[in-house]
Structure formats: structure tokens, C-alpha cells
CSV table of C-alpha atoms in Angstrom, one decimal:
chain,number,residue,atom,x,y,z
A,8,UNK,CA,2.3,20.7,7.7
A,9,UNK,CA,0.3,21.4,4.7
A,10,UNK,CA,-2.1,24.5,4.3
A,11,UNK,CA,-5.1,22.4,3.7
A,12,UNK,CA,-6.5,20.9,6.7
A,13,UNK,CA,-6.1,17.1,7.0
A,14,UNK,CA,-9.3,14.5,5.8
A,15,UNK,CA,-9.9,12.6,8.6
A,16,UNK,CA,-10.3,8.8,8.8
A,17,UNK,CA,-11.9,7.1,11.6
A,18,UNK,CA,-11.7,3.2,12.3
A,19,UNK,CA,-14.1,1.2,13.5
A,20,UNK,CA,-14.3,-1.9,15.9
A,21,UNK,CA,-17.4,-3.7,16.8
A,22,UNK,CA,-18.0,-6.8,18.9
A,23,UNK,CA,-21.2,-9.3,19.4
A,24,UNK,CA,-23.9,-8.0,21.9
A,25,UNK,CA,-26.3,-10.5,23.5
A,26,UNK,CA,-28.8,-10.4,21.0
A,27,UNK,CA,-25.9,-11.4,18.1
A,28,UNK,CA,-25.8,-8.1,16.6
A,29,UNK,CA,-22.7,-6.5,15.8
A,30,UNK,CA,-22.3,-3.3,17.9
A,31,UNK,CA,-19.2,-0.1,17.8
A,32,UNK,CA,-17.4,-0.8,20.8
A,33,UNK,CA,-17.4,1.9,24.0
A,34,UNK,CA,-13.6,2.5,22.4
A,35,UNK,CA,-15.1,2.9,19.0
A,36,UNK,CA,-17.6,5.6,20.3
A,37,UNK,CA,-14.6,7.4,22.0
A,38,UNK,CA,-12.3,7.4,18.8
A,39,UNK,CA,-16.1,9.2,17.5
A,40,UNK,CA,-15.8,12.2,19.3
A,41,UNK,CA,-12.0,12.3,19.4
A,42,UNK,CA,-12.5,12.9,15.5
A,43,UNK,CA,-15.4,15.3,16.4
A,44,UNK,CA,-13.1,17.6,18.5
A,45,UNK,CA,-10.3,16.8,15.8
A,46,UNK,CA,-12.4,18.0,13.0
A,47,UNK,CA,-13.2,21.1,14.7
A,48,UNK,CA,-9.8,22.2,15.8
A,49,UNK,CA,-8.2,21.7,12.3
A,50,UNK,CA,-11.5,22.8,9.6
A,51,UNK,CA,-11.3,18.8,8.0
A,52,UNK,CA,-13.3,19.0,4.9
A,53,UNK,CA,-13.8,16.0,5.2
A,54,UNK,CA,-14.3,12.4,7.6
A,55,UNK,CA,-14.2,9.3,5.9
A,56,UNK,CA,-15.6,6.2,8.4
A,57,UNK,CA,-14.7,2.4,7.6
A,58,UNK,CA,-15.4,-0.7,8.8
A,59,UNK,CA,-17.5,-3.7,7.7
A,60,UNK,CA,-20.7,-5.4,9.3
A,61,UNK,CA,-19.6,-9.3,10.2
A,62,UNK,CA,-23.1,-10.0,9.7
A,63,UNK,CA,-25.1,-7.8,7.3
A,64,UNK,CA,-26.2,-6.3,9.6
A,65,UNK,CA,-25.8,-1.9,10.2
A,66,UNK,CA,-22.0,-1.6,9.4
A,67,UNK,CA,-19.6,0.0,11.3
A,68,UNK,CA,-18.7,2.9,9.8
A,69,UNK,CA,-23.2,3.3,9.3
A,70,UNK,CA,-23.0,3.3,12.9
A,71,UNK,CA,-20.7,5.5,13.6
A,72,UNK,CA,-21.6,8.2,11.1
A,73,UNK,CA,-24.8,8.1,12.9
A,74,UNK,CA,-23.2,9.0,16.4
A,75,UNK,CA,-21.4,12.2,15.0
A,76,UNK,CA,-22.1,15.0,16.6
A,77,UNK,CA,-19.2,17.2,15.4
A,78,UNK,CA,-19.1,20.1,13.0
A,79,UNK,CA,-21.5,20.0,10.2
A,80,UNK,CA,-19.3,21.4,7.3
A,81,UNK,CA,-17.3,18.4,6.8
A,82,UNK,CA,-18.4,15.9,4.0
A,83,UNK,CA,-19.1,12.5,6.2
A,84,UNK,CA,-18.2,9.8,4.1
A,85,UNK,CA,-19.2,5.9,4.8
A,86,UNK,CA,-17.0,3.1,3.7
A,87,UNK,CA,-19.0,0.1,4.9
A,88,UNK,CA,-16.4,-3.0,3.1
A,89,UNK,CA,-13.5,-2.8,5.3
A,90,UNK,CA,-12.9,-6.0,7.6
A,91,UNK,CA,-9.1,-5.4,8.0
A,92,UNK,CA,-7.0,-2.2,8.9
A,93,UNK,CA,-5.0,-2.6,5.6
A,94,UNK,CA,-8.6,-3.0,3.9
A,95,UNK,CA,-9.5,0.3,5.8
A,96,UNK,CA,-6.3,1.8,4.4
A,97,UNK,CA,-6.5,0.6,0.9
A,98,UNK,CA,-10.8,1.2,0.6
A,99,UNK,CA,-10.4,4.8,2.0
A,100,UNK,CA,-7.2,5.8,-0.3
A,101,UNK,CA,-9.5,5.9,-3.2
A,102,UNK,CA,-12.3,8.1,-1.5
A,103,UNK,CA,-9.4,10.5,-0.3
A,104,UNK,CA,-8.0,10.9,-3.8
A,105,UNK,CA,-11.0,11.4,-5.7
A,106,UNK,CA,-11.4,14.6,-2.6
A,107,UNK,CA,-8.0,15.9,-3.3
A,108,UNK,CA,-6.8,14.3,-0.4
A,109,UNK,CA,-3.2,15.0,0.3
A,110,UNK,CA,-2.9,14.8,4.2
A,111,UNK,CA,-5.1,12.7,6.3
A,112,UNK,CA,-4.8,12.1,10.3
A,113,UNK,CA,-6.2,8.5,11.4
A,114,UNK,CA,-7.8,8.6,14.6
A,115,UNK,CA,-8.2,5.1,16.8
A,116,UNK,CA,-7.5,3.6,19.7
A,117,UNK,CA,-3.9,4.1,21.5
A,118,UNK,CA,-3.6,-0.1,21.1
A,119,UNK,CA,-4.3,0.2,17.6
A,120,UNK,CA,-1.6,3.0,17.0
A,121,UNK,CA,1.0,0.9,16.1
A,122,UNK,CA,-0.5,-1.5,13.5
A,123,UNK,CA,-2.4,1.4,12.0
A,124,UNK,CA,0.4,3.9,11.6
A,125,UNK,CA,2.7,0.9,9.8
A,126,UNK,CA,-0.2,-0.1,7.2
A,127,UNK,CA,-1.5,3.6,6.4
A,128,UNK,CA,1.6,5.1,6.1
A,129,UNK,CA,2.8,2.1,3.5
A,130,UNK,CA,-0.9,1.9,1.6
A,131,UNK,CA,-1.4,6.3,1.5
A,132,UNK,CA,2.2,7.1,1.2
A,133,UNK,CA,2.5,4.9,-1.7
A,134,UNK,CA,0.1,7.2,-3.0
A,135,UNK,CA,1.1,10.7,-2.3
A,136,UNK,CA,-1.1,11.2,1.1
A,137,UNK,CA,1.0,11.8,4.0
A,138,UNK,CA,-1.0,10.4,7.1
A,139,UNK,CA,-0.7,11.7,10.9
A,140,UNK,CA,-2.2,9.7,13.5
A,141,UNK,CA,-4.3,10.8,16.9
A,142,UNK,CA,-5.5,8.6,19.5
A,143,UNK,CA,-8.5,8.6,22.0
A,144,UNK,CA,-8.6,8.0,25.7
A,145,UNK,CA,-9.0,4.0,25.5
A,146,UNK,CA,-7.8,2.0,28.2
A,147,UNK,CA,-6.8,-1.2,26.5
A,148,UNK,CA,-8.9,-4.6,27.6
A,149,UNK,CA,-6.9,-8.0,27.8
A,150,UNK,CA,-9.0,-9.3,25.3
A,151,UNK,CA,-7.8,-6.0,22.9
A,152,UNK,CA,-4.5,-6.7,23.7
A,153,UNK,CA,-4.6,-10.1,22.6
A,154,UNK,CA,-5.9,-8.9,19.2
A,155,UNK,CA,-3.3,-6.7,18.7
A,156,UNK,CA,-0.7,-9.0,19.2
A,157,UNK,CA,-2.6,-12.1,17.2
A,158,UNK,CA,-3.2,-9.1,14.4
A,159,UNK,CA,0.6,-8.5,14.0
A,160,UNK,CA,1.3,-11.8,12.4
A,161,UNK,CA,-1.0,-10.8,9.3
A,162,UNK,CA,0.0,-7.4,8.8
A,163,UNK,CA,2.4,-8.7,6.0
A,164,UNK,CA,-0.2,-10.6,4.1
A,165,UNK,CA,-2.8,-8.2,4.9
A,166,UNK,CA,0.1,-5.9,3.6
A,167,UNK,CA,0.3,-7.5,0.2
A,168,UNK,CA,-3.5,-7.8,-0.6
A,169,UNK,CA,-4.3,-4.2,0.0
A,170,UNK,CA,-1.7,-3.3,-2.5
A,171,UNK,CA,-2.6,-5.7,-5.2
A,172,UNK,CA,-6.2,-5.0,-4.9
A,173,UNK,CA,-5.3,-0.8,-5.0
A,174,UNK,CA,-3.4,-2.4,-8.3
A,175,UNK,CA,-6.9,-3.4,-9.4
A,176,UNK,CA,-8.1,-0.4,-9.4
């Protein structure tokens, strides 16, 4: 394990609530203070949040830098673009390495373990970041489960874009 402590990077998820807004999940607000306690145990520097707004709306990663309650040292950075994981991976790589970034640890839900661990380690490790990965206490939902599996058919093509656009850059 390196000597620097890891960056931390926190996905969102949102869904619709009854007045059509787009609102973090109870499973996003959990992977929240799992990366509070995270970034206290280990001294991160610093916490990057990403995820989009489907609507314009407050984005995900606005709305969950504005639930942190964890330690107040770490630089919280917002990355509001992201619709995808791979776009998460490939629109927080850039705001790692400009840090000095070598060693993050993604924290999401349990579920979204899988998917998230093949696309970050393929997107950062391409780059020189090693990535670790901690989950929250999320009970999966059927509907969650169905996303997961439906989501696994794009990872590929998801796969590709994030790389060409990082070849953009």
C-alpha cells in the first residue's frame, strides 16, 4: 500500500421523487458516510464526488458534497458531468492527476462493486492510479439488480468512449 493516503471517489445514484426532481438515493446517502468514516481512518487529502443531474437540476455529486459531514481537511471536489460509471472513471482521472493522485479507493454500493471495480481499474490503471474499492451497507432492491445486470451489456462500449474521450484530452 502506498505511504500517501488514498483520494477518495464517491459515486452517485439518484432516482425521480414525486415532484420529478432527481434525488441521491437512501444507498447513495450511505456510500456518503461510508466515505466519511473512510476518509477519516486513512487522512484522504482528498474526495472527489461524481455524478450528473438527468435534469438540470442540483447534480449528484452537488448533492452529495452537501450531505458530508466527514473530516474537514480533505479538499471536496465536485464532478457534476458524469451519467455513466466509465464517465465517472474517466471525468475523475483527470481531477486525480492534476492532485498527485496515485492511489484512490472508490466507495459505492456492494451491487455496484463489480461493474465499478472492472471500469476503474481499466480507465485509472491505464494511467498510473492504482484503485481499491470499499462498499457501504446497501441491501440491493430488485429494481437495482435489474440495472446491474441491464448495465453489464454496455460496459464494453461504455469501455471504449471513456478511453477515447481521456485520448481527447
Amino acid at each position: 500500500m502506498p505511504m500517501t493516503p488514498p483520494a477518495i471517489v464517491v459515486l452517485g445514484s439518484s432516482m425521480s421523487v414525486r415532484d420529478g426532481t432527481y434525488r441521491i438515493s437512501r444507498g447513495c446517502r450511505r456510500v456518503v458516510a461510508e466515505a466519511e468514516r473512510a476518509a477519516a481512518r486513512l487522512g484522504s487529502t482528498v474526495v472527489v464526488f461524481s455524478g450528473w443531474s438527468p435534469d438540470g437540476g442540483l447534480s449528484e455529486a452537488a448533492q452529495m458534497r452537501a450531505l458530508w459531514r466527514g473530516p474537514s481537511e480533505p479538499e471536496l471536489v465536485v464532478e457534476e458531468t458524469a451519467s455513466t460509471t466509465a464517465e465517472n472513471a474517466a471525468r475523475a482521472l483527470p481531477l486525480l492527476l492534476e492532485r498527485g493522485v496515485t492511489h484512490a479507493l472508490v466507495v459505492c454500493t456492494p451491487l455496484h462493486v463489480l461493474r465499478a471495480r472492472w471500469i476503474f481499474r481499466d480507465v485509472l490503471g491505464r494511467h498510473g492510479v492504482t484503485v481499491e474499492f470499499h462498499t457501504a451497507r446497501v441491501a440491493p432492491t430488485p429494481g437495482a439488480v435489474v440495472w446491474e445486470i441491464g448495465a453489464l451489456t454496455a460496459v464494453g462500449r461504455q469501455l471504449r468512449a471513456a478511453r477515447s474521450e481521456l485520448e481527447r484530452v
